[in-house]
Coordinates of C-alpha atoms in Angstrom, one line a residue:
M220 CA 137.1 104.1 134.3
T221 CA 137.1 104.8 130.6
V222 CA 134.2 105.9 128.7
F223 CA 133.4 102.2 127.3
P224 CA 133.8 99.0 129.5
P225 CA 135.5 96.1 127.8
L226 CA 133.4 94.3 125.5
T227 CA 133.7 90.5 125.3
K228 CA 131.6 87.8 123.2
A229 CA 130.3 86.4 126.3
T230 CA 129.0 89.4 127.3
V231 CA 127.5 89.9 123.5
L232 CA 125.8 87.0 124.0
A233 CA 124.1 87.5 127.1
F234 CA 122.1 89.9 125.7
Q235 CA 120.8 87.6 122.9
T236 CA 117.2 87.8 123.8
S237 CA 117.0 83.6 124.6
S238 CA 119.6 84.6 127.4
W239 CA 117.7 86.8 129.4
V240 CA 113.8 86.3 128.7
D241 CA 113.1 83.8 131.0
L242 CA 114.6 85.5 133.9
F243 CA 112.7 88.4 133.7
S244 CA 109.5 86.4 132.1
S245 CA 107.2 88.0 134.5
I246 CA 107.9 91.9 133.8
T247 CA 108.6 91.6 130.4
I248 CA 106.6 91.5 127.2
K249 CA 105.4 88.3 126.7
T250 CA 108.3 86.0 124.2
S251 CA 108.6 82.9 122.6
V252 CA 111.8 82.1 120.8
I253 CA 111.8 79.2 117.9
R254 CA 115.1 77.7 117.8
P255 CA 116.7 76.0 116.1
L256 CA 115.4 77.3 113.0
P257 CA 115.1 75.0 109.2
A258 CA 119.1 74.5 108.1
D259 CA 118.4 76.8 104.8
F260 CA 116.8 79.6 107.2
R261 CA 120.0 81.7 107.1
Q262 CA 119.9 80.9 103.3
Y263 CA 116.6 82.7 102.6
L264 CA 117.2 85.6 104.5
E265 CA 121.0 86.5 102.9
S266 CA 119.4 85.1 98.9
D267 CA 118.6 88.1 96.9
G268 CA 115.5 89.7 96.7
I269 CA 112.3 89.6 98.8
T270 CA 110.4 86.4 98.3
I271 CA 107.8 84.9 100.7
P272 CA 108.0 81.1 101.1
E273 CA 105.2 78.9 100.3
G274 CA 102.4 78.6 102.0
S275 CA 103.0 80.9 104.6
E276 CA 100.4 83.3 103.4
D277 CA 97.0 82.6 105.0
V278 CA 94.8 84.1 102.0
V279 CA 95.5 81.7 98.7
A280 CA 95.9 83.7 96.1
Q281 CA 92.7 83.6 93.2
G282 CA 94.5 85.1 89.9
S283 CA 96.6 82.3 87.9
L284 CA 98.6 83.0 84.8
S285 CA 97.1 82.3 81.2
D286 CA 98.2 80.3 78.7
D287 CA 100.2 83.2 77.0
D288 CA 101.6 84.6 80.4
E289 CA 103.2 81.2 81.5
S290 CA 104.8 81.0 77.5
E291 CA 106.2 84.6 78.2
Q292 CA 107.7 83.3 81.5
G293 CA 109.4 80.3 80.6
S294 CA 110.6 80.9 77.4
G295 CA 112.5 83.9 78.2
D296 CA 116.3 84.5 76.7
G297 CA 119.4 86.0 78.3
P298 CA 121.5 85.5 81.8
D299 CA 118.3 86.3 83.9
H300 CA 116.8 82.9 82.9
D301 CA 119.9 80.8 83.1
E302 CA 119.6 80.2 86.9
P303 CA 116.0 79.2 88.3
L304 CA 114.5 81.4 91.0
V305 CA 115.2 79.1 94.8
K306 CA 112.2 78.5 96.4
Y307 CA 112.0 78.0 100.1
A308 CA 109.2 76.8 101.9
F309 CA 109.2 76.1 106.0
P310 CA 106.0 74.4 106.7
E311 CA 106.9 73.1 110.1
L312 CA 108.3 76.5 111.3
D313 CA 105.1 78.3 109.6
A314 CA 102.6 75.7 112.0
Q315 CA 104.8 77.4 114.9
I316 CA 104.5 80.6 114.2
R317 CA 100.9 80.1 113.8
L318 CA 100.8 78.5 117.3
I319 CA 102.3 81.9 119.0
M320 CA 100.6 83.8 117.0
A321 CA 97.0 82.3 117.9
A322 CA 98.7 81.8 121.7
Y323 CA 99.1 86.0 121.9
G324 CA 95.7 87.5 120.3
G325 CA 97.0 87.0 116.9
A326 CA 99.4 89.5 116.2
V327 CA 103.1 89.2 116.8
F328 CA 106.4 91.6 116.3
P329 CA 109.5 89.5 115.4
K330 CA 113.3 89.8 115.6
L331 CA 116.4 88.0 115.2
N332 CA 118.6 87.1 118.3
W333 CA 119.4 90.7 119.5
T334 CA 117.9 92.6 116.5
S335 CA 114.3 93.6 115.0
P336 CA 113.8 94.5 111.7
K337 CA 112.3 98.1 112.4
D338 CA 113.8 99.7 109.4
A339 CA 111.3 98.2 107.7
A340 CA 108.2 99.1 110.0
W341 CA 107.0 100.5 107.0
M342 CA 106.4 97.9 105.1
L343 CA 102.6 96.5 105.4
N344 CA 100.9 98.8 107.9
P345 CA 102.4 101.8 109.1
S346 CA 99.8 103.0 111.7
S347 CA 100.5 99.4 113.4
P348 CA 104.6 99.0 113.1
L349 CA 106.0 95.4 112.8
K350 CA 102.5 94.0 113.5
C351 CA 102.4 90.8 111.8
T352 CA 99.3 88.5 111.7
S353 CA 100.7 85.3 109.6
P354 CA 104.3 83.6 108.9
S355 CA 104.5 85.9 105.4
D356 CA 103.9 88.7 107.2
V357 CA 107.3 87.7 109.5
Y358 CA 109.3 86.9 106.4
L359 CA 108.6 90.4 104.7
Y360 CA 109.4 92.3 107.9
L361 CA 112.8 90.0 107.9
K362 CA 114.1 89.6 104.2
S363 CA 113.3 94.1 103.9
S364 CA 115.3 94.5 106.9
D365 CA 118.7 95.7 106.4
F366 CA 119.4 95.7 110.0
I367 CA 118.9 92.0 110.5
G368 CA 121.9 91.5 108.4
H369 CA 123.9 92.0 112.0
D370 CA 122.9 89.1 113.5
L371 CA 123.7 87.3 110.4
D372 CA 127.4 87.8 110.8
P373 CA 129.4 86.8 113.4
E374 CA 131.8 89.5 112.8
M375 CA 129.3 92.2 112.9
V376 CA 127.8 90.6 116.1
F377 CA 131.3 90.3 118.0
D378 CA 133.1 93.4 117.0
G379 CA 134.6 95.4 119.0
C380 CA 135.2 92.8 121.6
V381 CA 138.4 92.4 123.3
D382 CA 138.5 88.8 123.6
E383 CA 139.5 86.8 120.3
E384 CA 138.2 83.1 121.5
G385 CA 134.9 83.0 123.4
P386 CA 133.0 80.2 125.2
E387 CA 133.6 77.1 123.1
G388 CA 134.3 79.5 120.0
S389 CA 131.4 81.8 120.8
P390 CA 129.0 79.8 118.4
Y391 CA 125.5 81.0 118.4
E392 CA 122.2 79.5 116.9
L393 CA 119.9 81.9 114.7
E394 CA 116.9 82.6 116.6
L395 CA 113.2 83.7 115.5
V396 CA 111.8 85.9 118.9
L397 CA 108.5 86.5 118.8
K398 CA 107.1 88.9 121.1
K399 CA 102.9 89.9 121.9
W400 CA 102.2 92.8 119.2
Y401 CA 100.3 95.7 121.6
P402 CA 99.9 99.2 120.1
I403 CA 102.1 100.9 121.9
D404 CA 102.4 104.8 123.2
R405 CA 105.4 105.5 122.3
S406 CA 105.8 108.5 125.1
R407 CA 106.4 105.6 127.5
E408 CA 109.4 103.7 126.1
L409 CA 111.8 104.9 128.2
R410 CA 115.8 103.7 127.4
C411 CA 117.8 103.4 130.5
F412 CA 121.7 103.7 131.1
V413 CA 123.7 101.1 133.5
R414 CA 127.3 101.7 134.7
D415 CA 128.9 99.3 137.4
N416 CA 125.4 98.4 138.5
V417 CA 124.7 102.3 138.6
L418 CA 121.4 103.4 136.7
V419 CA 123.0 107.0 135.7
G420 CA 120.8 108.1 132.7
I421 CA 117.1 107.8 131.4
C422 CA 115.7 109.0 128.4
Q423 CA 113.1 109.1 125.9
R424 CA 113.8 106.2 123.4
D425 CA 111.2 107.8 120.6
T426 CA 112.4 111.1 119.9
N427 CA 109.5 113.0 119.4
F428 CA 107.9 116.1 121.3
Y429 CA 105.5 115.2 124.0
D430 CA 103.9 117.8 125.9
H431 CA 103.0 116.0 129.3
L432 CA 106.4 114.9 129.6
I433 CA 108.0 118.7 130.1
K434 CA 105.8 118.8 133.2
D435 CA 108.0 118.6 136.6
E436 CA 105.6 116.5 138.4
T437 CA 105.5 114.0 135.3
Q438 CA 109.3 113.5 135.5
S439 CA 109.8 112.9 138.5
L440 CA 107.1 110.3 139.0
M441 CA 109.1 109.0 136.0
R442 CA 112.5 108.7 137.4
E443 CA 111.0 107.3 140.9
T444 CA 109.4 104.9 139.0
V445 CA 112.4 103.8 136.6
S446 CA 115.0 104.0 139.6
T447 CA 112.2 101.5 141.9
F448 CA 111.6 99.3 139.2
F449 CA 115.7 99.0 138.2
R450 CA 116.8 98.6 142.0
D451 CA 114.1 95.8 142.9
K452 CA 113.7 93.9 139.8
I453 CA 116.8 94.0 137.5
K454 CA 119.9 95.0 139.3
G455 CA 122.3 92.0 140.0
K456 CA 120.1 89.6 138.0
F457 CA 121.3 90.4 134.9
P458 CA 123.7 87.7 133.2
G459 CA 125.9 90.0 131.3
G460 CA 127.0 91.6 134.0
P461 CA 127.3 95.1 135.7
N462 CA 127.5 97.4 132.4
Y463 CA 124.1 97.3 130.5
I464 CA 121.4 99.3 128.3
F465 CA 117.7 98.2 128.8
D466 CA 114.9 99.6 127.1
I467 CA 111.4 99.8 128.9
L468 CA 108.0 101.0 128.3
L469 CA 106.1 102.5 131.4
T470 CA 102.5 101.4 132.0
R471 CA 99.8 104.2 131.8
S472 CA 100.1 105.4 135.4
L473 CA 103.7 105.6 134.8
E474 CA 103.9 103.8 138.3
S475 CA 105.6 100.5 136.7
A476 CA 107.2 99.3 134.0
H477 CA 108.1 96.2 131.2
I478 CA 111.1 95.4 130.0
I479 CA 111.1 95.5 125.9
D480 CA 114.8 94.7 125.7
F481 CA 118.6 94.6 126.9
N482 CA 121.6 95.7 124.7
P483 CA 125.4 96.3 125.2
Y484 CA 126.9 99.5 126.6
A485 CA 128.6 100.1 123.8
P486 CA 129.1 102.2 120.8
R487 CA 126.6 100.4 118.8
T488 CA 123.8 101.1 121.1
D489 CA 122.4 104.6 120.7
A490 CA 122.8 106.6 123.7
L491 CA 120.3 108.9 122.0
L492 CA 119.7 112.3 124.5
F493 CA 123.2 111.8 126.2
T494 CA 126.4 111.4 124.2
Y495 CA 128.6 108.6 126.2
E496 CA 131.2 111.2 127.1
E497 CA 128.2 112.7 129.6
L498 CA 126.8 109.6 130.7
H499 CA 130.7 108.6 131.9
M500 CA 131.0 112.2 133.7
L501 CA 127.6 111.0 135.2
S502 CA 129.2 108.0 136.5
S503 CA 131.5 109.8 138.7
S504 CA 128.6 112.0 140.0
S505 CA 127.2 111.7 143.7
P506 CA 124.5 109.0 143.7
A507 CA 122.2 111.4 145.3
N508 CA 122.0 113.2 141.8
L509 CA 121.7 110.1 139.9
P510 CA 120.1 109.0 137.6
E511 CA 119.6 111.8 134.8
L512 CA 116.5 112.2 133.1
R513 CA 116.3 113.8 130.1
V514 CA 113.4 114.5 127.8
I515 CA 112.8 116.5 124.1
T516 CA 111.6 120.0 125.8
S517 CA 109.9 121.5 122.6
R518 CA 109.3 121.1 119.0
S519 CA 112.9 122.8 118.3
H520 CA 115.0 120.9 120.4
P521 CA 117.7 119.9 118.4
M522 CA 117.3 115.8 118.9
A523 CA 113.6 116.1 117.7
S524 CA 112.7 114.2 115.1
R525 CA 111.5 115.7 111.9
N526 CA 108.8 114.9 109.9
A527 CA 110.8 113.0 107.3
P528 CA 109.9 109.0 108.4
A529 CA 112.6 106.9 110.1
N530 CA 115.2 104.9 107.7
Q531 CA 113.8 106.4 104.8
H532 CA 116.6 104.9 103.2
N533 CA 115.4 101.3 102.9
M534 CA 112.0 102.1 101.2
I535 CA 111.2 101.2 98.4
P536 CA 107.8 101.5 96.3
R537 CA 105.2 98.4 97.6
E538 CA 104.4 98.1 93.7
A539 CA 108.2 96.7 93.3
L540 CA 108.0 93.5 95.6
E541 CA 104.7 93.0 93.6
L542 CA 106.4 92.8 90.1

């Protein structure tokens, strides 16, 4: 057994939200998948700058340009004024998004086929990351994210695959995924590693120190809950084969869970508190010793998150978007 199992294009396609969400609808967060998307939606996401499609905002701006302002904007010289700004509008998509928001209590969390714009979570309200209450919020997060570029580029999507040709040339249709937004206790998020249908490792998904997680009885309960949840609800049912990584959110009682996402068992997925070499060694261990649970045990832990905000490389002043 190698450190990483062979990754095929068919396997990658199985990790799209639309490929697994219906199978696990009773144990995952409420989710809606929108496809097909407008023909120019991909072009909009790939276009330069951060613009909001017309009609997507729920509050109509009250300000207006004066005659002098309009004259200044319309009579500029130089190359910047040679190409008119492309404007986008997606009225049908806006309507679909609003209907889903209404069904989910007014707020959703957005992502594309595989990737969420978590590097742009700071854009609107950092205390409610990725909470969208209007179509314009969805578009703003997606346009502000570098991460979602992965889903727009087939070479990145199928990077590392061993087969040159997948099912029917491995096509995939861009999809917009909207999940019901909840305020989440990040200490209850876990990443779980499955190799050959064996749950070998569990660790915190959020690498901050939480003192209640270092209690032996808490860890014992978490390990038992995840093992039972995996055995009864997931094992042998995931369509992408026997090797995968899944993220879950434990309930407040720590006695049950909800699926957040599935990810490939591949270098592209962060092993967090493990290394893949360590997971490879664990996969050869006695089943009686599995799964191994790891948490951040102190504020000085080498993997503990520091005060610097996540994905700070992607941050720009909010005022720059309003110029």
